[in-house]
PDB file of C-alpha atoms in Angstrom:
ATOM      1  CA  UNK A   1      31.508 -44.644-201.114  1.00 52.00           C
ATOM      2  CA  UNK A   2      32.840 -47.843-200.166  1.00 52.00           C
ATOM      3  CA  UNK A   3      31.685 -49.203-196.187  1.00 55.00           C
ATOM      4  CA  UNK A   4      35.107 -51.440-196.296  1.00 60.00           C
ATOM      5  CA  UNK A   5      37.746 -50.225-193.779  1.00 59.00           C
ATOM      6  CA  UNK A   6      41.161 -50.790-195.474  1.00 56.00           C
ATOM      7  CA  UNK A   7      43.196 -53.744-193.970  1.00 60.00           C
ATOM      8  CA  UNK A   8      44.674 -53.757-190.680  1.00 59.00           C
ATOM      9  CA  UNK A   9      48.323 -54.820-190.844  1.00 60.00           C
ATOM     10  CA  UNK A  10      49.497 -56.090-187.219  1.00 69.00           C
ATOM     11  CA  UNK A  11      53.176 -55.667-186.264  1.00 69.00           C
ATOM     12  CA  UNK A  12      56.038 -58.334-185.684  1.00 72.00           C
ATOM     13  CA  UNK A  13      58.270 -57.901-183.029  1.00 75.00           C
ATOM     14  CA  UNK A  14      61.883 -59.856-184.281  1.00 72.00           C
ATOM     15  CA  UNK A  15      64.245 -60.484-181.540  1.00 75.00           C
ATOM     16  CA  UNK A  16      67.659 -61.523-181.631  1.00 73.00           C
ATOM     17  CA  UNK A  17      70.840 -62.115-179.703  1.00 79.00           C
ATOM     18  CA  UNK A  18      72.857 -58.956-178.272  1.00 77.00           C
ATOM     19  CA  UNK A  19      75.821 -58.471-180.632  1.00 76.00           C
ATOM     20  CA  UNK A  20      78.793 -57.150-178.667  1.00 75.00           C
ATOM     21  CA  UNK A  21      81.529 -55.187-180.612  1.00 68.00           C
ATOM     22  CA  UNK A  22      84.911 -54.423-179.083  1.00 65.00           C
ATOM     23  CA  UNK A  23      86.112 -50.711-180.269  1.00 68.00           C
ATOM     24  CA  UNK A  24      90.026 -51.392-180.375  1.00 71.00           C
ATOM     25  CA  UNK A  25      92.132 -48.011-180.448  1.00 83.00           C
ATOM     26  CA  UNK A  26      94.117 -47.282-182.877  1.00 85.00           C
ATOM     27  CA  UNK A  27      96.727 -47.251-180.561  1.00 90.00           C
ATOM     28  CA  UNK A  28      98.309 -47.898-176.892  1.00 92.00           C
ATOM     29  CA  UNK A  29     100.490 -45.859-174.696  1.00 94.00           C
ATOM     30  CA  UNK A  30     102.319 -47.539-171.517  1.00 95.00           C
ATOM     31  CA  UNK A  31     104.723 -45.837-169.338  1.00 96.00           C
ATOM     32  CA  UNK A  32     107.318 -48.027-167.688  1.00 95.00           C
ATOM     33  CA  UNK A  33     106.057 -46.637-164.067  1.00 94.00           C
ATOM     34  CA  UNK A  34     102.293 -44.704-162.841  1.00 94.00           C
ATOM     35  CA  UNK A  35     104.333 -43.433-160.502  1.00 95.00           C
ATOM     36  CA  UNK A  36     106.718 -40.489-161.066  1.00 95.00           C
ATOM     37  CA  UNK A  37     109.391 -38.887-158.592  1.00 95.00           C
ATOM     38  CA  UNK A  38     111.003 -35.792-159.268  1.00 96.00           C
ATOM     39  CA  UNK A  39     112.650 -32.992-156.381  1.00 96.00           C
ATOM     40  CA  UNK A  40     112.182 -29.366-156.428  1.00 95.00           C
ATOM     41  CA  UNK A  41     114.761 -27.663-158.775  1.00 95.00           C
ATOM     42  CA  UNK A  42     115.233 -31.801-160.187  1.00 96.00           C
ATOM     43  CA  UNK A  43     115.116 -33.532-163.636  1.00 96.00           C
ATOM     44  CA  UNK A  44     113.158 -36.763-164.398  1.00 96.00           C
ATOM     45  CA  UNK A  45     112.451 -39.070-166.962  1.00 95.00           C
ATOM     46  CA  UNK A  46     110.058 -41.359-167.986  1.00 95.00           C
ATOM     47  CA  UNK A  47     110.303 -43.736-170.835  1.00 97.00           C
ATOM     48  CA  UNK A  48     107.358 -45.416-172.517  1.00 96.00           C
ATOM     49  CA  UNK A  49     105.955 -47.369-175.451  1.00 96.00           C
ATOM     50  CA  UNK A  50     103.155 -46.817-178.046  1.00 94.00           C
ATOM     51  CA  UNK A  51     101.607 -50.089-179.918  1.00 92.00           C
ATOM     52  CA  UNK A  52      99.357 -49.189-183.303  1.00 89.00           C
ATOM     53  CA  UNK A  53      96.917 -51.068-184.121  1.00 86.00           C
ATOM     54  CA  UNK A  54      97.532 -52.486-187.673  1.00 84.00           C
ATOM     55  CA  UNK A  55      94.702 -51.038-189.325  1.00 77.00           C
ATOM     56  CA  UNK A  56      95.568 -47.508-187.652  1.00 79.00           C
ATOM     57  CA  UNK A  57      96.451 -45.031-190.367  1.00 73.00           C
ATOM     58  CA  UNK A  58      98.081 -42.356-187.957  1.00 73.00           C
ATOM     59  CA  UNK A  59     102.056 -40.784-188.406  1.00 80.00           C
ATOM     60  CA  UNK A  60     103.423 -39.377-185.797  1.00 89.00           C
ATOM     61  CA  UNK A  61     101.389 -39.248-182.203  1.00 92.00           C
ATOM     62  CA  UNK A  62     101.909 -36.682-179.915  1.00 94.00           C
ATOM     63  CA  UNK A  63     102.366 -36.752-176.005  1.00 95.00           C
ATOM     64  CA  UNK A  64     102.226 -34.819-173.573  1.00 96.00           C
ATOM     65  CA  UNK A  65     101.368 -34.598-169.096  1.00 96.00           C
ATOM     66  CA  UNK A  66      98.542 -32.756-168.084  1.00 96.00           C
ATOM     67  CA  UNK A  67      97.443 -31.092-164.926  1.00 96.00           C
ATOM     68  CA  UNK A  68     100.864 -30.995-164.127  1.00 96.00           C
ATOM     69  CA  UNK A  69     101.698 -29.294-160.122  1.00 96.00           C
ATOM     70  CA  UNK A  70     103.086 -25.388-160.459  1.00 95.00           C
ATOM     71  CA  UNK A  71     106.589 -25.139-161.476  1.00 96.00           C
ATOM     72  CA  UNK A  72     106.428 -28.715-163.083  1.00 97.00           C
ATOM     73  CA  UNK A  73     106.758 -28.388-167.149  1.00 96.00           C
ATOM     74  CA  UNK A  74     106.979 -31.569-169.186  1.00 96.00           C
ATOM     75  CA  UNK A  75     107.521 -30.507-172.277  1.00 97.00           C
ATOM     76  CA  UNK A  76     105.499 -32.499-175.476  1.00 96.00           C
ATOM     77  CA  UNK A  77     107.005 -35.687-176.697  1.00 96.00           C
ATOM     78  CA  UNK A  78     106.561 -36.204-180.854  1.00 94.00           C
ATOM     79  CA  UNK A  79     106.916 -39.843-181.656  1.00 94.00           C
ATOM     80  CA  UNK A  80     107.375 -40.752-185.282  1.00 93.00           C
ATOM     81  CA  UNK A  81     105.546 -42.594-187.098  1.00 88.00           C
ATOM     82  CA  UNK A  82     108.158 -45.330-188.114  1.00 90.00           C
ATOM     83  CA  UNK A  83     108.675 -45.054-183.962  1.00 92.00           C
ATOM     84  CA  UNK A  84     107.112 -46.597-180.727  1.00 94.00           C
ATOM     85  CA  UNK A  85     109.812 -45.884-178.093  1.00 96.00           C
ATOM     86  CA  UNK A  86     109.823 -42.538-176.105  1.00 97.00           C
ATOM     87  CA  UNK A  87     110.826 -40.601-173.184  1.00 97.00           C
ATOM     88  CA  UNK A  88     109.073 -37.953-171.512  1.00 96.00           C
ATOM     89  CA  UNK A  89     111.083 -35.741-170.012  1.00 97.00           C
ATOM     90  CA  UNK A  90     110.117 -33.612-167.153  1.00 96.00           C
ATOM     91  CA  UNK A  91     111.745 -30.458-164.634  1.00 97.00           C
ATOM     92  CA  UNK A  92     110.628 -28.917-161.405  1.00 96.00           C
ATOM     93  CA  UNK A  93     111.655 -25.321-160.835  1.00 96.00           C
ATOM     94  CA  UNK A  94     113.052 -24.623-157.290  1.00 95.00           C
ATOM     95  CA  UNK A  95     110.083 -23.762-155.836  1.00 94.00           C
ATOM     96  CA  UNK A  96     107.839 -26.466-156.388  1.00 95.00           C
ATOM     97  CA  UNK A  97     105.295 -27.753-153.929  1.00 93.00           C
ATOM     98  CA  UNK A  98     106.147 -30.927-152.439  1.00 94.00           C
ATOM     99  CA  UNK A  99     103.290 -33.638-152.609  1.00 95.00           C
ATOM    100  CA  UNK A 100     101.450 -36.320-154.408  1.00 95.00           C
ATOM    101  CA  UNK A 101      99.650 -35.238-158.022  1.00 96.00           C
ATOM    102  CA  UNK A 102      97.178 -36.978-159.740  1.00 97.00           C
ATOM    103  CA  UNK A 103      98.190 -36.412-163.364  1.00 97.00           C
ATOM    104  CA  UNK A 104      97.157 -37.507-167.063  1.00 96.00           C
ATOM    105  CA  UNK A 105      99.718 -38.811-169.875  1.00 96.00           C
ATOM    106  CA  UNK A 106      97.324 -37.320-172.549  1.00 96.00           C
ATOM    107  CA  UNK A 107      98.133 -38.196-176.687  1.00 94.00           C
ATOM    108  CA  UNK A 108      96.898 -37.000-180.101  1.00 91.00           C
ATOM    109  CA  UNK A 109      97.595 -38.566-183.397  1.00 87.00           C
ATOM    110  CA  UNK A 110      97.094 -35.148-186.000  1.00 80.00           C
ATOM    111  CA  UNK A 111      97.700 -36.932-189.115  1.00 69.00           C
ATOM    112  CA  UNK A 112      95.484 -40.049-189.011  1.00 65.00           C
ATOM    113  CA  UNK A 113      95.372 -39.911-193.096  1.00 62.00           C
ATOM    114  CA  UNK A 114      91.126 -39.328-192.789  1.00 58.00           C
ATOM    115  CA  UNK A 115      89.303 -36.940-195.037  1.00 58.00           C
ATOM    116  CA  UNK A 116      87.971 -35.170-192.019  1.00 57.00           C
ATOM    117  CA  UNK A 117      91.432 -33.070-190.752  1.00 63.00           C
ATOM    118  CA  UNK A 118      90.247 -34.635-186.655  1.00 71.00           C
ATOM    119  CA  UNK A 119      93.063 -35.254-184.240  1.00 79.00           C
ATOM    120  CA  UNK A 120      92.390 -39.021-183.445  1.00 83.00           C
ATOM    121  CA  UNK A 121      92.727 -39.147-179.464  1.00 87.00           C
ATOM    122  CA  UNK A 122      92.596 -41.839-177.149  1.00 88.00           C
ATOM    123  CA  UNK A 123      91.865 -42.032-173.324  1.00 90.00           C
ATOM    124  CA  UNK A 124      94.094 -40.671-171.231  1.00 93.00           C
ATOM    125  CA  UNK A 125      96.923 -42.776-169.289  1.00 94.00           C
ATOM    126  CA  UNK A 126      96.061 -41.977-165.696  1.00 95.00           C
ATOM    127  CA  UNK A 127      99.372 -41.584-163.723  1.00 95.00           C
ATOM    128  CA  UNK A 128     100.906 -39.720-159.939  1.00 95.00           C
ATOM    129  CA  UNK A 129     103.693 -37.428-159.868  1.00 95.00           C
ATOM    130  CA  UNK A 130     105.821 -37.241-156.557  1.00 95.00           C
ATOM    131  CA  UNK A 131     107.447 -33.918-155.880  1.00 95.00           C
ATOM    132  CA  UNK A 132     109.908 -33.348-153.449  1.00 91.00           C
ATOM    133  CA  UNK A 133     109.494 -34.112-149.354  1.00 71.00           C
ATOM    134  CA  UNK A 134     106.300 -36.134-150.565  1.00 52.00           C
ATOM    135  CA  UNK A 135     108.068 -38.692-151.940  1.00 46.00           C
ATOM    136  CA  UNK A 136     109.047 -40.490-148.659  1.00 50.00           C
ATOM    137  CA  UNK A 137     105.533 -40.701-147.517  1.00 46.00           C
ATOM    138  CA  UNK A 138     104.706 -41.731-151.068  1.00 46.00           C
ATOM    139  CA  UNK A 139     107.030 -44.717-150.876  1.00 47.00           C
ATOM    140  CA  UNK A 140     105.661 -46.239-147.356  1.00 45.00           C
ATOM    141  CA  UNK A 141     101.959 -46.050-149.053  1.00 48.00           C
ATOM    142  CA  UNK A 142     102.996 -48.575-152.012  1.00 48.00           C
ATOM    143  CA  UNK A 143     102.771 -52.711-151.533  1.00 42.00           C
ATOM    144  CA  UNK A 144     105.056 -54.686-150.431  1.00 41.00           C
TER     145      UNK A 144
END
């Protein structure tokens, strides 16, 4: 039996610079206004834009407004993939609640081309609806 303790290897500690990396969507959505009017028993419309990314490998994306008021239906927009203009399209039954909505322009791409069958999603597009009486008061709270 040997008395020799086996070598003690002390660690290195390596630093370096923090690399930052940007994480680019594969793709953009603007609407031409955050701000949407519509009256009770009323049509609106809202048209908007999608930029891809070069390197995104999606078809068509689909759109559609979330947490919409009662009586408010926006029906899904399906933009094509050879496509980036579009118009959401919304209608207020007679009954609906006047007032100011916080609501969310919310997209999926479902064909993105990957292995893994995983709608690609992006953040929301955060955006106000305007219903009815509402949209007066609305109007005096926006800048000059």
């Amino acid at each position: 039996c040997s008395s020799e303790a086996a070598p003690v290897s002390k660690g290195a500690s390596v630093f370096a610079p923090a690399v930052e990396v940007e994480v680019v969507p594969g793709y953009l959505i603007r609407i031409s206004s955050a701000t949407m009017e519509i009256e009770p028993g009323g049509k609106m419309e809202v048209a908007g834009k999608i930029h891809r990314e070069l390197t995104f490998e999606g078809g068509e994306i689909r759109i559609v407004a979330e947490d919409l008021p009662e009586q408010v239906q926006c029906p899904a927009v399906v933009v094509p993939a050879d496509s980036k203009d579009f118009i959401l399209r919304c209608e207020a039954g007679p009954g609906a609640k006047s007032g100011a909505f916080p609501i969310r322009i919310a997209s999926s791409a479902p064909d993105t081309g990957r292995k893994v069958k995983a709608e690609y999603k992006i953040a929301d597009v955060e955006a106000r609806l305007v219903v009815g009486a509402a949209r007066n008061a609305a109007a005096s709270l926006r800048e000059p």
